[in-house]
CSV table of C-alpha atoms in Angstrom, one decimal:
chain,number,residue,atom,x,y,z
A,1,UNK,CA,140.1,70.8,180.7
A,2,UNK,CA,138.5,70.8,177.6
A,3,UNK,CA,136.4,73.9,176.6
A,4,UNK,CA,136.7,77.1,178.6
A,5,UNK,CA,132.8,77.7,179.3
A,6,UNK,CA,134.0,81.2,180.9
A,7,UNK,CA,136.3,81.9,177.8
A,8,UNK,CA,133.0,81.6,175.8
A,9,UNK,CA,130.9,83.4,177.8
A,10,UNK,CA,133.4,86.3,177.8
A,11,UNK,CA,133.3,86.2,181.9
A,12,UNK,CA,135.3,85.5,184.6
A,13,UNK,CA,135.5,82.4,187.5
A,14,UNK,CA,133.6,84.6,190.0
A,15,UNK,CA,131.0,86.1,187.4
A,16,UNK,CA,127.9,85.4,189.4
A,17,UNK,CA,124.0,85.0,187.6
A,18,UNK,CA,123.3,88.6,186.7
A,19,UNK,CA,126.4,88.6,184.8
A,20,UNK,CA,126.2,85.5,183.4
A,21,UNK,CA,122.7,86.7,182.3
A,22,UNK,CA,123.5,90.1,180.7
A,23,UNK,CA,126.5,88.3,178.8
A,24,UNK,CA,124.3,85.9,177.5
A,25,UNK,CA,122.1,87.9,176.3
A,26,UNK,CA,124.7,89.8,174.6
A,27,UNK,CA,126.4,87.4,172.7
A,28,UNK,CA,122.9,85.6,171.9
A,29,UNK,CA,121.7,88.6,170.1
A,30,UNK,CA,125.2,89.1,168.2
A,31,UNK,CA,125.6,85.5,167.2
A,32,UNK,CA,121.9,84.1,166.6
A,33,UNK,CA,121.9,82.4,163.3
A,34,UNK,CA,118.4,83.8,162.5
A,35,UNK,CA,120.6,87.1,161.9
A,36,UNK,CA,123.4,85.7,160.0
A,37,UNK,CA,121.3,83.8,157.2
A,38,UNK,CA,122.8,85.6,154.1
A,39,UNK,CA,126.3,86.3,155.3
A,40,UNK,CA,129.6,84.6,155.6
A,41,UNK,CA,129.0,84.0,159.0
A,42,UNK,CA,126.6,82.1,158.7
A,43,UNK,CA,128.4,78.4,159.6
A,44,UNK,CA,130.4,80.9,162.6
A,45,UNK,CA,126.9,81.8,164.1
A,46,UNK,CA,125.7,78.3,164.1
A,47,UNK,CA,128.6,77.5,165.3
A,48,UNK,CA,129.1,80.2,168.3
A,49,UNK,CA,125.2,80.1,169.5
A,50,UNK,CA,125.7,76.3,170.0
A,51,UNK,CA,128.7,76.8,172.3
A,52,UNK,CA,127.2,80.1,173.9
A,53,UNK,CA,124.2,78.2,175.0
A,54,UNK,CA,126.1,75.3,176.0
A,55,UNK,CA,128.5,77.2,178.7
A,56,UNK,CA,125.4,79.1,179.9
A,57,UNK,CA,123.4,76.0,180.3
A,58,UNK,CA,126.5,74.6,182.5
A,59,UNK,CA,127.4,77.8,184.0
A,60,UNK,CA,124.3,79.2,185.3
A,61,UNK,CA,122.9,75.7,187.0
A,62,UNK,CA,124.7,75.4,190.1
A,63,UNK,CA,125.6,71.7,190.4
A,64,UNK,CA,126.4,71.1,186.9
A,65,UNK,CA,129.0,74.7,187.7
A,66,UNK,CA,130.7,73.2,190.3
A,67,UNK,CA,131.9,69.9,188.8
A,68,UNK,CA,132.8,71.9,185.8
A,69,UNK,CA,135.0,74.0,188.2
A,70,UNK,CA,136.5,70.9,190.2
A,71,UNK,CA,136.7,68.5,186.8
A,72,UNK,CA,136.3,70.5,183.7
A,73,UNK,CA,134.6,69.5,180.4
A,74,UNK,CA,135.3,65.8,181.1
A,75,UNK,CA,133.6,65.8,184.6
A,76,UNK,CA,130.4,66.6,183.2
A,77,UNK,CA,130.5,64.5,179.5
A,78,UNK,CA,131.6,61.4,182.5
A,79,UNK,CA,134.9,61.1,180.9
A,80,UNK,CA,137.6,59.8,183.5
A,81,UNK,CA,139.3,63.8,184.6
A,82,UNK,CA,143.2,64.2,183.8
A,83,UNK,CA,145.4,63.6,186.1
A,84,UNK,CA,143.9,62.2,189.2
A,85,UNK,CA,142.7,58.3,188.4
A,86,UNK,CA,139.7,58.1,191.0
A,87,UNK,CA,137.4,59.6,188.4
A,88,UNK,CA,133.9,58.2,187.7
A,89,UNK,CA,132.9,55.5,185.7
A,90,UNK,CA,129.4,55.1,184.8
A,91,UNK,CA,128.8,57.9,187.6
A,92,UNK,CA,129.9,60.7,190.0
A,93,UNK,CA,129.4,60.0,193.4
A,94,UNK,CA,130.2,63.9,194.9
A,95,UNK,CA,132.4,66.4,195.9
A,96,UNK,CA,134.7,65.9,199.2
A,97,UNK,CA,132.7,68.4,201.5
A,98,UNK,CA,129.9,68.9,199.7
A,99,UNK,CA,126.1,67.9,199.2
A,100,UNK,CA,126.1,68.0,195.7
A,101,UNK,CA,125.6,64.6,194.0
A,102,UNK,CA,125.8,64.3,190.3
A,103,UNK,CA,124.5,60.5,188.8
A,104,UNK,CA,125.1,60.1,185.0
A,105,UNK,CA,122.8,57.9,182.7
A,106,UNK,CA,123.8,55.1,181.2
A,107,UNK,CA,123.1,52.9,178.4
A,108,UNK,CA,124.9,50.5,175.7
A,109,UNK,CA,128.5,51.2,175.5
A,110,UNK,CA,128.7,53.1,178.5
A,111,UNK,CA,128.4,56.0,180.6
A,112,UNK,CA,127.2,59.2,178.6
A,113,UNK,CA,127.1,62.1,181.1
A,114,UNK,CA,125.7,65.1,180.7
A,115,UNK,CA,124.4,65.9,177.1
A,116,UNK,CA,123.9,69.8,175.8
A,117,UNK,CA,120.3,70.8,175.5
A,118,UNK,CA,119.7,71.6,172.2
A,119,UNK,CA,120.6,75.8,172.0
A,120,UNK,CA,117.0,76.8,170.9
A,121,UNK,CA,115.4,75.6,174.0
A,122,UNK,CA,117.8,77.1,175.9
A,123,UNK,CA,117.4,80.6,174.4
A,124,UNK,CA,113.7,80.1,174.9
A,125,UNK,CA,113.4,79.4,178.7
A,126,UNK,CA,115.9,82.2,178.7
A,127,UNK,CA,113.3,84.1,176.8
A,128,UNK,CA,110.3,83.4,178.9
A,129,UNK,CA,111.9,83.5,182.3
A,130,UNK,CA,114.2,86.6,181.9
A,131,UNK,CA,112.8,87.8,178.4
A,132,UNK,CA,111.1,90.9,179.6
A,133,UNK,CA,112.1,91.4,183.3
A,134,UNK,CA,115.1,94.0,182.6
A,135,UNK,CA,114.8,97.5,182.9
A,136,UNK,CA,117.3,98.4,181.2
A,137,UNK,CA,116.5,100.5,178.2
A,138,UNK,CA,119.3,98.9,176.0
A,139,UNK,CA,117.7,95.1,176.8
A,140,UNK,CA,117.5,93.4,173.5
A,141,UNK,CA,115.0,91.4,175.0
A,142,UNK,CA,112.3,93.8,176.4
A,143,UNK,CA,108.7,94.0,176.0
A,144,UNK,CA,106.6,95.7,173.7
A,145,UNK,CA,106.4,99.5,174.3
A,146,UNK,CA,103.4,101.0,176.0
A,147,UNK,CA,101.6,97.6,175.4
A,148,UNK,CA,101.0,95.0,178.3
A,149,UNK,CA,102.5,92.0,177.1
A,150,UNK,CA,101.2,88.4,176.9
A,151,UNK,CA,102.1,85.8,179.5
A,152,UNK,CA,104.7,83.8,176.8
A,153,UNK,CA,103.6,80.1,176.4
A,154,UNK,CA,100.0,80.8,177.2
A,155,UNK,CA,98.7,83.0,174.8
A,156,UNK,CA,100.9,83.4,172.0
A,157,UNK,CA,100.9,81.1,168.8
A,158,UNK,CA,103.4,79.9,166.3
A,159,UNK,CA,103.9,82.0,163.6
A,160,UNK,CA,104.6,79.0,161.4
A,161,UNK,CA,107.9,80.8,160.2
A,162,UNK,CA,111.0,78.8,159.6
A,163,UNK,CA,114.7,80.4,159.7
A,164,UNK,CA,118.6,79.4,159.6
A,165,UNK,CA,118.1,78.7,163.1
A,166,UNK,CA,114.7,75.9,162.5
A,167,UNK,CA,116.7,74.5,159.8
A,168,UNK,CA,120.5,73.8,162.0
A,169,UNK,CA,118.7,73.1,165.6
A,170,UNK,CA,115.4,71.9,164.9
A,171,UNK,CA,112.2,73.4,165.2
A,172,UNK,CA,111.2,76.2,167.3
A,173,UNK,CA,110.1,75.6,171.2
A,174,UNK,CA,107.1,77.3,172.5
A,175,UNK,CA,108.9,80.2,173.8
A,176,UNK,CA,110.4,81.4,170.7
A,177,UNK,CA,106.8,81.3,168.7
A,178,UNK,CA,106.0,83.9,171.6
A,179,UNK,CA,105.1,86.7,168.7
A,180,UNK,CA,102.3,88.2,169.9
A,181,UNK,CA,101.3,91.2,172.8
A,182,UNK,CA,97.4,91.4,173.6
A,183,UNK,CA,96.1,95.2,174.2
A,184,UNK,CA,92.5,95.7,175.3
A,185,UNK,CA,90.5,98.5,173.7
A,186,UNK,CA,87.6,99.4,176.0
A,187,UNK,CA,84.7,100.9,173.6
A,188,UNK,CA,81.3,102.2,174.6
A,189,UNK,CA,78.2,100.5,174.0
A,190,UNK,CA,77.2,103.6,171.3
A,191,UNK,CA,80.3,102.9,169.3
A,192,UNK,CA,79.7,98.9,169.4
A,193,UNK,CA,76.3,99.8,168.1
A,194,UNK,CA,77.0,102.2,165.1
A,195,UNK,CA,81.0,101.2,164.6
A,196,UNK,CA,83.6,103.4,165.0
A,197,UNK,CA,87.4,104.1,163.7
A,198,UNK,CA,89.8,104.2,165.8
A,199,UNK,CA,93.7,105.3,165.2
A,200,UNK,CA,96.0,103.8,167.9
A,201,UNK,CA,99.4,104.7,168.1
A,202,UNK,CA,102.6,102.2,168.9
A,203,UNK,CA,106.0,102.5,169.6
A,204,UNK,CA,107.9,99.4,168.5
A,205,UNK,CA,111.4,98.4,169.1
A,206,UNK,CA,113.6,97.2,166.0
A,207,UNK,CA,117.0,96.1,165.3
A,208,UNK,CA,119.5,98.2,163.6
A,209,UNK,CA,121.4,95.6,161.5
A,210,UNK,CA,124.2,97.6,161.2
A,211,UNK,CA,124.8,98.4,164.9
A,212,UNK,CA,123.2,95.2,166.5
A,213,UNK,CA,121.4,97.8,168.9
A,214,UNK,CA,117.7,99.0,169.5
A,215,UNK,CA,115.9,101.6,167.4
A,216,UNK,CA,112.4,102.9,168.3
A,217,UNK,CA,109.9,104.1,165.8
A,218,UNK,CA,106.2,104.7,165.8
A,219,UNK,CA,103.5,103.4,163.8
A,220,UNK,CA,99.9,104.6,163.7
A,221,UNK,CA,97.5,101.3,163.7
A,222,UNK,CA,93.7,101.9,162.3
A,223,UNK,CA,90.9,99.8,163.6
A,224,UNK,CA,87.7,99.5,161.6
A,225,UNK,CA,85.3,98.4,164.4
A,226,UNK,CA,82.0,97.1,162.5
A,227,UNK,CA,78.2,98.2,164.0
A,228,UNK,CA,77.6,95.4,166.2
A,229,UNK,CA,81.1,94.0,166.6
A,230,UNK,CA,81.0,92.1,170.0
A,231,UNK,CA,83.5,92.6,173.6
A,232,UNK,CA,86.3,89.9,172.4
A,233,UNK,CA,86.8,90.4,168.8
A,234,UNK,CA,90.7,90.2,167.7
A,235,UNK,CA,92.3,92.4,165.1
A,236,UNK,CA,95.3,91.0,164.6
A,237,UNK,CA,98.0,93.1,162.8
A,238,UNK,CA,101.0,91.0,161.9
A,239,UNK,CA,104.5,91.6,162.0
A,240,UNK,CA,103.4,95.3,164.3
A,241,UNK,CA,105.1,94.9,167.3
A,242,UNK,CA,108.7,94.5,168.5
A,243,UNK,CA,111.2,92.5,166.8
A,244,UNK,CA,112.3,89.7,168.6
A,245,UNK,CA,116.4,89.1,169.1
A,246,UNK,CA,115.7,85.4,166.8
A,247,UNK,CA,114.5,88.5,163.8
A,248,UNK,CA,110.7,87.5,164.4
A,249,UNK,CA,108.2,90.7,164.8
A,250,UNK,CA,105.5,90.2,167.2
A,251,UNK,CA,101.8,90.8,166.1
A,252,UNK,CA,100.0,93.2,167.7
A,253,UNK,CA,96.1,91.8,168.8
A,254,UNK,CA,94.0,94.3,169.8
A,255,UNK,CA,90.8,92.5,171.9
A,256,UNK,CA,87.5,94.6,172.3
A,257,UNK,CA,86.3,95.3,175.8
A,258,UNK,CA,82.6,96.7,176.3
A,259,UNK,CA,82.3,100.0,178.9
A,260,UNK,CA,79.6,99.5,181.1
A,261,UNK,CA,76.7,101.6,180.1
A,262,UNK,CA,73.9,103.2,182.4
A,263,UNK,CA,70.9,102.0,180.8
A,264,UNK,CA,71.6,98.8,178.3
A,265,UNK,CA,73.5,95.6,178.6
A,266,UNK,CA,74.2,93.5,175.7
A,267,UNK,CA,73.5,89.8,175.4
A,268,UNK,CA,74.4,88.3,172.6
A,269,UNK,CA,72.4,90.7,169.8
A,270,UNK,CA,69.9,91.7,171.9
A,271,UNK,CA,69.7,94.8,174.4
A,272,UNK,CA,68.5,94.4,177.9
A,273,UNK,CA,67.0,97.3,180.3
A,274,UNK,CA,65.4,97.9,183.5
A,275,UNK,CA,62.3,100.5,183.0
A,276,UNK,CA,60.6,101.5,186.6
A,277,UNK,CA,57.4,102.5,186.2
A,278,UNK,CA,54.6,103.1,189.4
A,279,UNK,CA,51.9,100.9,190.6
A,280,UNK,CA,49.3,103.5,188.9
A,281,UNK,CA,51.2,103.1,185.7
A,282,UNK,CA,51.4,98.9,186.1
A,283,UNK,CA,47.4,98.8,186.5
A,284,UNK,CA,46.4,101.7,183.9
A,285,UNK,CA,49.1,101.9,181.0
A,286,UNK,CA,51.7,104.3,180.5
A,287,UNK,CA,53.7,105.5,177.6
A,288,UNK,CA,57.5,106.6,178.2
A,289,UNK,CA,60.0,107.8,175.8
A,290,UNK,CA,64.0,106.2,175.9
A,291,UNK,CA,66.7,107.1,174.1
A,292,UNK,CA,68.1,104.6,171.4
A,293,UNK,CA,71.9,104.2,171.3
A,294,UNK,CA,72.0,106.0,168.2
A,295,UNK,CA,70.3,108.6,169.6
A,296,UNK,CA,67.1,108.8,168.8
A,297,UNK,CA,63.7,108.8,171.1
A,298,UNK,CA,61.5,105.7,170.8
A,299,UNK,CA,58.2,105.2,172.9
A,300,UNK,CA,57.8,102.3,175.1
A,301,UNK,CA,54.3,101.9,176.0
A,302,UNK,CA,51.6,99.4,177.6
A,303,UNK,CA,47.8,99.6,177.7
A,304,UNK,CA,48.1,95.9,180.1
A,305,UNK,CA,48.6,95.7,183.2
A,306,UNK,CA,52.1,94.8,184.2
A,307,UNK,CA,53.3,92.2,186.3
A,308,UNK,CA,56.4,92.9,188.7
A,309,UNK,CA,59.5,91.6,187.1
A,310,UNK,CA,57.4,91.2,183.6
A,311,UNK,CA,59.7,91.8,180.2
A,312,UNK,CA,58.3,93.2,177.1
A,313,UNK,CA,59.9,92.9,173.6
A,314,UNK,CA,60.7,95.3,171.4
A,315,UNK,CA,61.3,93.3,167.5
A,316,UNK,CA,64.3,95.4,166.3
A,317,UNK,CA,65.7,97.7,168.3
A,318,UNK,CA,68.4,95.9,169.7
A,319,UNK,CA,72.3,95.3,168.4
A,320,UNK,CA,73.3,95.4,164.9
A,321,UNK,CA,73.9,91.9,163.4
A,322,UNK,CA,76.4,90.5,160.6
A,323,UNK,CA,73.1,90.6,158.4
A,324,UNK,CA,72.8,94.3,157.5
A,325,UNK,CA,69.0,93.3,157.1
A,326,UNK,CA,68.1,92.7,160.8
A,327,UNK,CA,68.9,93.9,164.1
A,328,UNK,CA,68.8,92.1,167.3
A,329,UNK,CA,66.0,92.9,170.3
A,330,UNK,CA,65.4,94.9,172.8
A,331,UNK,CA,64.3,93.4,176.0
A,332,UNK,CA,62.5,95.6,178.8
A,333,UNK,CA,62.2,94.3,182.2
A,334,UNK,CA,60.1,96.1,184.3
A,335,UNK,CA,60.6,96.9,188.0
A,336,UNK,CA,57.2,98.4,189.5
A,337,UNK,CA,57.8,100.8,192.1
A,338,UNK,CA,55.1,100.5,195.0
A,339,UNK,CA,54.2,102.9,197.3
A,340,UNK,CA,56.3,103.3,200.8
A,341,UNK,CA,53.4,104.2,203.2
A,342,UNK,CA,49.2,104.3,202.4
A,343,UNK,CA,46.3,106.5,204.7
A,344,UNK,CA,43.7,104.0,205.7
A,345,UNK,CA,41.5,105.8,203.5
A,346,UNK,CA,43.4,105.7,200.6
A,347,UNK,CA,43.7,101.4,201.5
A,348,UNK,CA,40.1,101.2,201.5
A,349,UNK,CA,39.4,102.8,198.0
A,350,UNK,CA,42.0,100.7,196.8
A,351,UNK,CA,40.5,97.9,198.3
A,352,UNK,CA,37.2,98.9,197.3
A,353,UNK,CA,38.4,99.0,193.3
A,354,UNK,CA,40.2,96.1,193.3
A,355,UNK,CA,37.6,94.0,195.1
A,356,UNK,CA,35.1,94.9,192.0
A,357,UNK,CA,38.0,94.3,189.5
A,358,UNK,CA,37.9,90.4,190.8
């Protein structure tokens, strides 16, 4: 029979993908070698994880399952089964009564059969497809409190670590660099502009390494947002977040999002806003008073005549830059408000002006 995949798995014949699941999480938390570095386990862990993630790997895929079931160990490696000499060599052409079809590879000196993935890619597609799904409040493997979590294997990036576990399997997949959760921090245009403080505080799950099991505890995070700081600037605070089952703690990123604001929008360093002003004021001049982001009143006037949809710009007044010395722009597009309805009498001093203005 060879090894007892559900001896290993500490499950029985019937034990169907949830429990194969929750077991394997289990025992891949209590065995990974990341967590046995500096003890006398160490050789035991390596040891264990490779045969935990070997009968999962078999046990949870359904084909390679039920030849295990009907040949054991040596129906899968291609080696001819005990007993009964109609085995397979070279290949496996089925079960009697079934649709299942298993071919094995072969090469020089023979058939080779199926091969174990090596444990740390198996531990991270269990990761990334059942990583954070549980709701369980005891799940080893759950997300990062309070904090949406990033899609793993999209944004996350290696955190260039290496462990027992790099060292005995290789190096890590994808799935197990997954250390880092993204939360945006929506600020308003006035704090962009003049900077701002903010305290943010996190709940991050640990490991008890005396009890194997989760702990909570809270940590207050301080943001120093510069004047002029733009929407999609990262503060990255390493080693923050939860700590992973392989004993990695995510970083915690925290991107800047602008809130919309009534009057400006941002480009770049510059500000941009929409002044309506009437047709009298577009042909004789105006002066009107806005209010700056840092609050104070600054005058926007014109002695010209204005041209719908004409801008005007104001040197200075616009975003703070990385040079404490100069400041971004402020751009003013004009909307000129014309008048709904007209007397005929009123049309034909207008006319009468503009005609002598030509």
């Amino acid at each position: 029979m060879g090894k007892d995949y559900y001896k290993i798995l500490e499950v029985d014949k019937n034990a169907d993908d949830e429990a194969l699941k929750k077991t394997y999480k289990k025992l891949a938390l209590k065995w990974h070698p990341d967590r046995h570095k500096n003890d006398s386990d160490k050789e035991t862990a390596e040891r264990k994880f490779k045969e935990i993630s070997e009968a999962y790997e078999v046990l949870s895929d359904k084909d390679k399952r039920q030849i295990y079931d009907a040949y054991g160990e040596e129906g899968l490696t291609g080696a001819p089964p005990q007993g009964d000499g109609s085995g397979f060599p070279g290949g496996f052409g089925g079960f009697p009564g079934s649709n299942v079809k298993y071919t094995f590879s072969t090469g020089p000196g023979g058939s080779r059969g199926f091969t174990p993935s090596n444990p740390n890619d198996v531990f991270g597609e269990f990761m990334k497809h059942f990583g954070g799904m549980s709701n369980d409040d005891d799940d080893p493997f759950g997300g990062f409190s309070g904090f949406r979590q990033g899609s793993f294997g999209k944004n996350a990036r290696g955190t260039g670590r290496t462990g027992m576990f790099q060292e005995s399997f290789g190096a890590r997949t994808p799935s197990e660099a997954n250390t880092e959760v993204v939360k945006p921090i929506a600020l308003t245009l006035e704090d962009l502009y003049k900077g701002v403080t903010k305290k943010m505080k996190i709940t991050r799950k640990l490991f008890d390494s005396a009890t194997s099991k989760q702990v909570t505890a809270d940590k207050v995070i301080e943001l120093q947002v510069r004047p002029g700081m733009k929407a999609g600037s990262k503060f990255r605070f390493a080693n923050s977040g939860d700590e992973l089952p392989n004993g990695v703690s995510q970083d915690v990123v925290f991107v800047l999002e602008e809130k919309p604001h009534q009057i400006y929008k941002r480009d770049g360093d510059n500000l941009i806003m929409t002044l309506s002003i009437t047709l009298v004021e577009a042909l004789s001049g105006f002066k009107k008073p806005i209010q700056t982001l840092d609050g104070r009143t600054l005058a926007i006037s014109s002695k010209n005549i204005i041209q719908p949809d004409q801008e005007q710009r104001v040197l200075g007044e616009g975003m703070p830059t990385k040079d404490p010395s100069r400041k971004g722009d402020l751009i003013v597009k004009y909307k000129v408000q014309f008048p709904t309805r007209l007397t005929d009498k009123q049309k034909e001093e207008i006319r009468k002006v503009l005609d002598s203005s030509l």
